[in-house]
Short mmCIF file of C-alpha atoms and ligand atoms in Angstrom, two decimals:
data_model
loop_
_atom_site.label_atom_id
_atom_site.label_comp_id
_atom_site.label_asym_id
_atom_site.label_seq_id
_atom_site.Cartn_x
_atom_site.Cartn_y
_atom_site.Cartn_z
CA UNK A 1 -24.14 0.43 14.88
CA UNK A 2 -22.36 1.45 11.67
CA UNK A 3 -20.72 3.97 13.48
CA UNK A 4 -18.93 1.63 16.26
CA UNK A 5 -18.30 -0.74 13.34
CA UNK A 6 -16.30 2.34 11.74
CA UNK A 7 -14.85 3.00 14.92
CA UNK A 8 -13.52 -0.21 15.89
CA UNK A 9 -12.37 -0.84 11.97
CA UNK A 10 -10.32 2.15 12.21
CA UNK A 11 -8.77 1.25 15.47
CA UNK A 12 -7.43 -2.32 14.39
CA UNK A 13 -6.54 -1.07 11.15
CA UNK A 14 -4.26 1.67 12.20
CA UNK A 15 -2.95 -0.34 15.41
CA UNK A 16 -1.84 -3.40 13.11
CA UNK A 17 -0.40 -0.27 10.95
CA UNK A 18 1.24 0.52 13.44
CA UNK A 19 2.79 -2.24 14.76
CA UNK A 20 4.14 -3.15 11.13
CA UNK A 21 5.11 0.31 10.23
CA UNK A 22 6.94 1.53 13.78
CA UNK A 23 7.66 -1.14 16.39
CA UNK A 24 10.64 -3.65 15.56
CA UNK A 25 10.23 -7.19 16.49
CA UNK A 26 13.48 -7.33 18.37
CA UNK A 27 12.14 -5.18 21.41
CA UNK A 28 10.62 -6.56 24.08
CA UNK A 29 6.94 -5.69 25.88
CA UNK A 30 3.62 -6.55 24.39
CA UNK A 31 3.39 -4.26 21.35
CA UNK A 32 7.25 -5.74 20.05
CA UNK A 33 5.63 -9.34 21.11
CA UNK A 34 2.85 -8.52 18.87
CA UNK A 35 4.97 -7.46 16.31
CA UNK A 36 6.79 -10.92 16.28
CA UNK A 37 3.58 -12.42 16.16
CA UNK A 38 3.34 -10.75 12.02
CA UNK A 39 6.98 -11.14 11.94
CA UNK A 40 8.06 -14.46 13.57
CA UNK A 41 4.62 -16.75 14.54
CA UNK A 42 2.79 -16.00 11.43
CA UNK A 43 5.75 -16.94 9.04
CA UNK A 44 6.54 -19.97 11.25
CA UNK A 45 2.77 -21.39 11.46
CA UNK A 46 2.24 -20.80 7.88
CA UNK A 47 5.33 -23.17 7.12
CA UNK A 48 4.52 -26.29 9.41
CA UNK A 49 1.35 -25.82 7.55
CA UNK A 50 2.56 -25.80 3.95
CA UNK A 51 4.40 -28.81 4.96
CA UNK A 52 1.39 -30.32 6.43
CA UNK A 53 -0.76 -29.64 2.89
CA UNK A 54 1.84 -29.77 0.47
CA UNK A 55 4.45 -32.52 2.03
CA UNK A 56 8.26 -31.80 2.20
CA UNK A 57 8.89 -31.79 -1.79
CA UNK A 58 5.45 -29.72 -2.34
CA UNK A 59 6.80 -27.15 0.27
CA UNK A 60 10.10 -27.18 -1.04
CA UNK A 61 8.38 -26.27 -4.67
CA UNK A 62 5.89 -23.70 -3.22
CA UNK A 63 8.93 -22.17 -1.90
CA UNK A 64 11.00 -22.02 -5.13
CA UNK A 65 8.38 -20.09 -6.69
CA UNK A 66 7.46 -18.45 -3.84
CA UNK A 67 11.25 -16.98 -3.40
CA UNK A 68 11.26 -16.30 -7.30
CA UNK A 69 7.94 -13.73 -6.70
CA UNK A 70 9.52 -12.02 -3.76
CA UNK A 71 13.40 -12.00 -4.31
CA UNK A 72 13.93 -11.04 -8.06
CA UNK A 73 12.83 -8.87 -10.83
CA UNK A 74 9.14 -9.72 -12.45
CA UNK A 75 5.90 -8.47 -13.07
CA UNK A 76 3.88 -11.06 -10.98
CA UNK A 77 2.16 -8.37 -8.55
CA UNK A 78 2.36 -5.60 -11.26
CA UNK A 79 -0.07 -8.20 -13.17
CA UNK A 80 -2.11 -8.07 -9.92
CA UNK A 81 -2.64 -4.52 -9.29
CA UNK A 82 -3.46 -4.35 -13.06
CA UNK A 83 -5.86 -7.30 -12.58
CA UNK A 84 -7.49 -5.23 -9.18
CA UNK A 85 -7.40 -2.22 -10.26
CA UNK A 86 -9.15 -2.89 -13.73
CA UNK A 87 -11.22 -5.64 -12.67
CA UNK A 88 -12.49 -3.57 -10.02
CA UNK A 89 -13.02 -0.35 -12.64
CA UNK A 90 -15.33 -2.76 -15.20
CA UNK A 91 -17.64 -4.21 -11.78
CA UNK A 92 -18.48 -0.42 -11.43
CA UNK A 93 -18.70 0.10 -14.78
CA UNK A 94 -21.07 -2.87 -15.14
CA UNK A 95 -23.01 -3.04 -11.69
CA UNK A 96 -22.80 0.82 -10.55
CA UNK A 97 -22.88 2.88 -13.82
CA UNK A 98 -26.55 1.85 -14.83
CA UNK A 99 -27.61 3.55 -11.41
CA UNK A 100 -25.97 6.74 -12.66
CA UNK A 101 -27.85 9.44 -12.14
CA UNK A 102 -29.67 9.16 -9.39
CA UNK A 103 -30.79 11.56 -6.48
CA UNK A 104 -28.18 10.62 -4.48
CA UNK A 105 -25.09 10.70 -7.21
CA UNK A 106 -25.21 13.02 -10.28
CA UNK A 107 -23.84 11.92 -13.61
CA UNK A 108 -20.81 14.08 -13.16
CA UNK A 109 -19.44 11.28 -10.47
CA UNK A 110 -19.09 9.00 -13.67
CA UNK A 111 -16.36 11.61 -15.22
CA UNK A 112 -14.69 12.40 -12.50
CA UNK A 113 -14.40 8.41 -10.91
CA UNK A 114 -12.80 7.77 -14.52
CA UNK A 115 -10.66 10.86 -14.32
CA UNK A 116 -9.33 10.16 -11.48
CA UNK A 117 -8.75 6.32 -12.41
CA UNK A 118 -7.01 7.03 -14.77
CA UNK A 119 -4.96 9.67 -12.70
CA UNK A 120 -4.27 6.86 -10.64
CA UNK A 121 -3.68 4.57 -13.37
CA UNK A 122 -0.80 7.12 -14.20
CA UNK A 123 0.79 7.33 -11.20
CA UNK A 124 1.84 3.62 -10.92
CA UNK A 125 3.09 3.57 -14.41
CA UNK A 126 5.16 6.43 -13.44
CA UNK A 127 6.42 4.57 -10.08
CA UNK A 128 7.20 1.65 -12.10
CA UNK A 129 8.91 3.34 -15.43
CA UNK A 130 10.74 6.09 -13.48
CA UNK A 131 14.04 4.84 -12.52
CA UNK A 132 14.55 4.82 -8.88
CA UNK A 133 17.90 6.44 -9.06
CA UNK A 134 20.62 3.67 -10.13
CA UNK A 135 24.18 4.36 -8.66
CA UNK A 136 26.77 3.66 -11.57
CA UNK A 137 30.21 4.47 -12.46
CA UNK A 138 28.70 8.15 -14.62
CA UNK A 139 26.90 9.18 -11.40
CA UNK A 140 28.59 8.27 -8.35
CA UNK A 141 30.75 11.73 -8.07
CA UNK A 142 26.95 13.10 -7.96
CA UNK A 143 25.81 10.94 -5.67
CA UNK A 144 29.15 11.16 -3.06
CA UNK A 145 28.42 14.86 -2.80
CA UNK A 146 24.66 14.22 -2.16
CA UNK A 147 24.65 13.73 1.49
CA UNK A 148 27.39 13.45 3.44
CA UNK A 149 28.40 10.25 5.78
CA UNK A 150 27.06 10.67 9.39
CA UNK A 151 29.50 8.37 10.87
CA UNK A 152 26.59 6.58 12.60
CA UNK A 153 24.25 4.94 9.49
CA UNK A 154 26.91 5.90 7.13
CA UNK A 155 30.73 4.98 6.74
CA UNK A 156 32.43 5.50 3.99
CA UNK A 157 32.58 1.97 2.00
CA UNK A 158 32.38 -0.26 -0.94
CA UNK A 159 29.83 -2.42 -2.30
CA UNK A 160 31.15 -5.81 -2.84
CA UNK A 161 28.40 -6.69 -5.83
CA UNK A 162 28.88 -3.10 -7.75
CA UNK A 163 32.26 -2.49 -7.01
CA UNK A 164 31.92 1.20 -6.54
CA UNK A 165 31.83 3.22 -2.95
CA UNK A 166 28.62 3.09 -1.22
CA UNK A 167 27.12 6.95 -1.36
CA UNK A 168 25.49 7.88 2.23
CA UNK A 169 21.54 6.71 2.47
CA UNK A 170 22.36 4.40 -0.59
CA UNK A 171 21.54 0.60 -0.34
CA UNK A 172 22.16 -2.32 -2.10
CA UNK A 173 19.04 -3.96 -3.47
CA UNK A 174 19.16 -7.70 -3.56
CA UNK A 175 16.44 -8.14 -5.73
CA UNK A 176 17.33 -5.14 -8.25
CA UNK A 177 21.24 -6.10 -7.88
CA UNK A 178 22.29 -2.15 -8.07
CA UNK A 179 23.25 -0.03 -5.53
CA UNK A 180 19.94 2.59 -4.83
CA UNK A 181 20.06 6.25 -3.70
CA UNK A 182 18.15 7.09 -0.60
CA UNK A 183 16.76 3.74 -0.98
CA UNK A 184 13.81 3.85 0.70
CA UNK A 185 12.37 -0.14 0.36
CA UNK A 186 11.98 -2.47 -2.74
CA UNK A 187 8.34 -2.28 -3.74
CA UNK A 188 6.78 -5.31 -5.34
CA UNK A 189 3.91 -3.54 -6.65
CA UNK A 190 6.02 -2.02 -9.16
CA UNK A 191 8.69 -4.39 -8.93
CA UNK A 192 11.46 -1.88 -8.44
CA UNK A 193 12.67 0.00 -5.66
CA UNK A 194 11.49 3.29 -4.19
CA UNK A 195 14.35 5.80 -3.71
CA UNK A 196 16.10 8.97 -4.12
CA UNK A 197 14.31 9.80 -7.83
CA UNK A 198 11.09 7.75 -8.18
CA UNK A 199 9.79 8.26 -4.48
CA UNK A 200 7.49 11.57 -5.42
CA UNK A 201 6.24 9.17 -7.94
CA UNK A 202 5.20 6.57 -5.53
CA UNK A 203 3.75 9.55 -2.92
CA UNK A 204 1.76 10.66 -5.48
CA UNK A 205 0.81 6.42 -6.56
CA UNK A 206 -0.26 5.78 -2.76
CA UNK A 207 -2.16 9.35 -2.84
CA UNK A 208 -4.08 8.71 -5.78
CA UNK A 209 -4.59 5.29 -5.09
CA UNK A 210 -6.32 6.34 -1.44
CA UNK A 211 -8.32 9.10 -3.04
CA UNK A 212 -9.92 7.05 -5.82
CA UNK A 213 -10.58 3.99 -3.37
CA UNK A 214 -12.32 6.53 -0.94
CA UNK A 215 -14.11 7.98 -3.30
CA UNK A 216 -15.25 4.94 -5.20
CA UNK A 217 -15.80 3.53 -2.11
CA UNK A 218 -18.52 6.66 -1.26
CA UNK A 219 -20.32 6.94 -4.81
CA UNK A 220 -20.93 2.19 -4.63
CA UNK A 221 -22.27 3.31 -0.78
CA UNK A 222 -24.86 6.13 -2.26
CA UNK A 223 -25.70 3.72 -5.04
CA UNK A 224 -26.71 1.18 -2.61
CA UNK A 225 -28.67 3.33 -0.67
CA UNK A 226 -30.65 4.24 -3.68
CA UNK A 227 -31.28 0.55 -4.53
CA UNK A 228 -32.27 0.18 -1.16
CA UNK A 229 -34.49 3.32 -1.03
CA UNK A 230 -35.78 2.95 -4.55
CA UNK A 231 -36.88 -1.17 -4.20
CA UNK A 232 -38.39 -0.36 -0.31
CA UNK A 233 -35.66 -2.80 0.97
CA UNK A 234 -36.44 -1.53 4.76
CA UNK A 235 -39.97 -1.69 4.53
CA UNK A 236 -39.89 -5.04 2.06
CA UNK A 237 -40.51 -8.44 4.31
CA UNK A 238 -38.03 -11.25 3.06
CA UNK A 239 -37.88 -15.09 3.08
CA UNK A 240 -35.21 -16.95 3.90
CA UNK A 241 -33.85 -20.43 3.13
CA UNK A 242 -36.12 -22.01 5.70
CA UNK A 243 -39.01 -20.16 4.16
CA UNK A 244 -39.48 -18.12 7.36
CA UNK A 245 -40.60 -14.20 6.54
CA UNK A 246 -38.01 -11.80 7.66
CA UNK A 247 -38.27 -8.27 8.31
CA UNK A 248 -36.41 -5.96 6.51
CA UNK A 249 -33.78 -4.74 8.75
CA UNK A 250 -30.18 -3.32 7.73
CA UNK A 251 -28.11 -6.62 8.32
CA UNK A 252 -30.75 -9.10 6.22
CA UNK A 253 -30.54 -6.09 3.47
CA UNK A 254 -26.99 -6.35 3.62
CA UNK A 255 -27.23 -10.06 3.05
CA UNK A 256 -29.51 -9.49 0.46
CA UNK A 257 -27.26 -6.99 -1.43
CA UNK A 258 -24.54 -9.66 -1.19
CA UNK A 259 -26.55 -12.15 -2.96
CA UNK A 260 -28.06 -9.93 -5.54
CA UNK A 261 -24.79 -7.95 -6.34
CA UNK A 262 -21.87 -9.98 -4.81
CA UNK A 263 -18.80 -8.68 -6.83
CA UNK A 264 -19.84 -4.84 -6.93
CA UNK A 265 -20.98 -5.28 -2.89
CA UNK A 266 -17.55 -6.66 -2.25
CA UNK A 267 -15.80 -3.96 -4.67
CA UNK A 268 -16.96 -1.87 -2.59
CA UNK A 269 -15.67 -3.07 0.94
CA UNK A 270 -12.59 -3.34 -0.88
CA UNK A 271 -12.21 0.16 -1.77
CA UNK A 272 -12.96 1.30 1.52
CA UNK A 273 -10.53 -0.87 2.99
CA UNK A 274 -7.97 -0.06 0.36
CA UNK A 275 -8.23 3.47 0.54
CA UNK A 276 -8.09 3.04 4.75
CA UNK A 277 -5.19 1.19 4.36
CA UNK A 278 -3.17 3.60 1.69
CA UNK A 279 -4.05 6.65 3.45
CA UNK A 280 -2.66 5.80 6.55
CA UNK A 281 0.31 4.42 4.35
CA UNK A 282 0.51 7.74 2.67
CA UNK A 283 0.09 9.50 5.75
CA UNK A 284 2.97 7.83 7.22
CA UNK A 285 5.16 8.35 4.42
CA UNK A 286 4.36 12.19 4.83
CA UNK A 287 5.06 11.93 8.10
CA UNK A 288 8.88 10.41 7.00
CA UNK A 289 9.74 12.37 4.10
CA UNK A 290 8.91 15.65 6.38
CA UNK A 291 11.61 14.07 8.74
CA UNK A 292 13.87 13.20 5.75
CA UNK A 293 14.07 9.56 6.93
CA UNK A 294 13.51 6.89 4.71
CA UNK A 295 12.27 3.28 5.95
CA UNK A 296 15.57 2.04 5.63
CA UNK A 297 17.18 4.60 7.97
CA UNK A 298 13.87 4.09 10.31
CA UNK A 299 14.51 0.38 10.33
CA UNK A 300 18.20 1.07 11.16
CA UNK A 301 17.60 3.70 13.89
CA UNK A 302 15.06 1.20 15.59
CA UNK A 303 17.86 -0.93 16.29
CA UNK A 304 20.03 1.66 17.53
CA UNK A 305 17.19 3.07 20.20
CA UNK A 306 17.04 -0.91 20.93
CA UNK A 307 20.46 -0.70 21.98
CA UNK A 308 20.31 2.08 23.75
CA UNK A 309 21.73 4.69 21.25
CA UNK A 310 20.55 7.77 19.80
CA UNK A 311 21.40 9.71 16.69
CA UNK A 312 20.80 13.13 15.35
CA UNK A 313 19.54 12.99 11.97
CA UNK A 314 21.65 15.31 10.17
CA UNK A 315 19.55 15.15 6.97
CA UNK A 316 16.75 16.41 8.57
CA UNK A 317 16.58 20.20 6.74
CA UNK A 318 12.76 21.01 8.71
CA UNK A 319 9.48 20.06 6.86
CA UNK A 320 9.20 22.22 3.91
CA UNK A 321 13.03 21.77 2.98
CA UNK A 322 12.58 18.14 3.72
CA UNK A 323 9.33 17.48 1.02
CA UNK A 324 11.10 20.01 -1.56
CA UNK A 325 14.02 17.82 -1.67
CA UNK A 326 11.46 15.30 -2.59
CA UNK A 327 10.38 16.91 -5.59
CA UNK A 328 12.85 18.63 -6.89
CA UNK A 329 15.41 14.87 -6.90
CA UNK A 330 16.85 14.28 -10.36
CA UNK A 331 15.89 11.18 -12.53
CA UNK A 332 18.89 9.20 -12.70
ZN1 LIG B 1 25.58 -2.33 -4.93
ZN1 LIG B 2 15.01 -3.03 -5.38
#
């Protein structure tokens, strides 16, 4: 049972992955139709519905702030990993750490978990603080001679806002106004973009972020169990609301578990889910940077291969080249 559940969790998680990550909306066939579903029908149904809840000056309202979140500079979601991530650390602390030892996790788990917490902690205050490589006036000679123009992504040109020529696999960010080397995309998690200097800082943020949500997610399973095993749970018979016994069996435990420890219980799921979600993130980002493609060049070559057009990427140095270039970027 919990295996299929795994199974079939996996499968929807990585094909919704997928379809976000790789197919572009503008195809056509089912998997770009599904695509337009996240894309297109989502965004459209959620607005007749805000207008339905909130009425026409509600909506407009919603939107204002809504637009402010998404489309310039602040902390909002920066606040809400912080909130997460060390909300999430004190329910262990709290609900899982008085379990600590047991037969099934050793008190070393306790270190390590808030090693590598803080590791991970690390990592996004890196992503956010390290300057994702800011095209000015003092740099731009650097940055022409970075890459050179393929003729196909890249044309020599200015940038109307900065007023300086656009470097090859630089973009404009709208929401961080400055032109951005090997922009990659603008991540609101640490409300700045990802691009030619900080994006070995946000590998190593989705890395540690997947690692410590696995692992988490592994030690709150094992402390479970030992609940479980240590209270009888399977062999324990249980009454429910109408007062009816009930026999111990895995899905009633699980209920139980829910009642008696909702917010670790849920902690839990959300680590697993989390550190799903960030691996396969990761994984595809591994998977690009070995390419040398950012997601703004993937984006763009979609929509060539929609028209019909190929392109040789001629960034693409092999695999090894490819991640070194990665971690050896400048900070700019
Ligand atoms: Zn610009
Ligand atoms: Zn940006």
């Amino acid at each position: 049972m919990g295996f299929w559940m795994l199974l079939i969790y996996l499968v929807i998680t990585f094909s919704i992955l997928f379809i976000l990550l790789c197919i572009s909306p503008h195809g056509s066939g089912p998997i770009a139709a599904t695509s337009r579903v996240f894309f297109v029908h989502i965004p459209n149904w959620s607005y007749s519905l805000t207008i339905k809840l909130l009425g026409v000056e509600g909506t407009a309202r919603f939107k204002y702030y809504a637009m402010y979140i998404f489309t310039e500079p602040n902390p909002f979601f920066q606040m809400v990993y912080l909130a997460l991530s060390i909300g999430g650390y004190t329910i262990y602390y709290i609900y899982g750490f008085p379990y600590i030892p047991n037969p099934y996790v050793q008190e070393f788990h306790i270190y390590i978990g808030s090693f590598l917490y803080f590791i991970a902690l690390l990592t996004f205050i890196s992503a956010s603080i390290v300057s994702p490589c800011i095209i000015d006036k003092q740099n731009l000679k650097y940055h022409l001679e970075l890459f050179p123009y393929d003729n196909i992504l890249y044309k020599p040109s200015d940038c109307s806002a900065c007023k300086i020529q656009k470097p090859a696999r630089s973009k404009h960010c709208s929401i961080c106004k400055f032109c951005i080397g090997k922009q990659d995309h603008h991540c609101i998690w640490i409300n700045q973009c990802v691009g030619y200097s900080n994006y070995k800082y946000f590998l190593a943020f989705i890395l540690s972020h997947s690692l410590i949500c696995f692992y988490a997610g592994q030690v709150g399973i094992m402390i479970l169990i030992y609940i479980i095993q240590n209270d009888k749970l399977l062999s324990v018979v249980f009454i429910d609301k109408l007062g009816n016994e009930v026999k111990g069996s895995w899905i009633v435990i699980f209920q139980y578990m829910l009642q008696r420890l909702p917010s670790f219980v849920f902690v839990i799921i959300l680590c697993l889910i989390m550190g799903l979600t960030l691996g396969g993130f990761f994984v595809y980002h591994l998977f690009m940077a070995g390419q040398n493609v950012t997601s703004n060049e993937r984006i763009k070559m979609m929509k060539l291969e929609d028209n019909g057009k190929n392109r040789v990427n001629v960034y693409n140095l092999g695999f090894w080249k490819n991640i070194n270039e990665v971690l050896d970027a400048v900070e700019f």
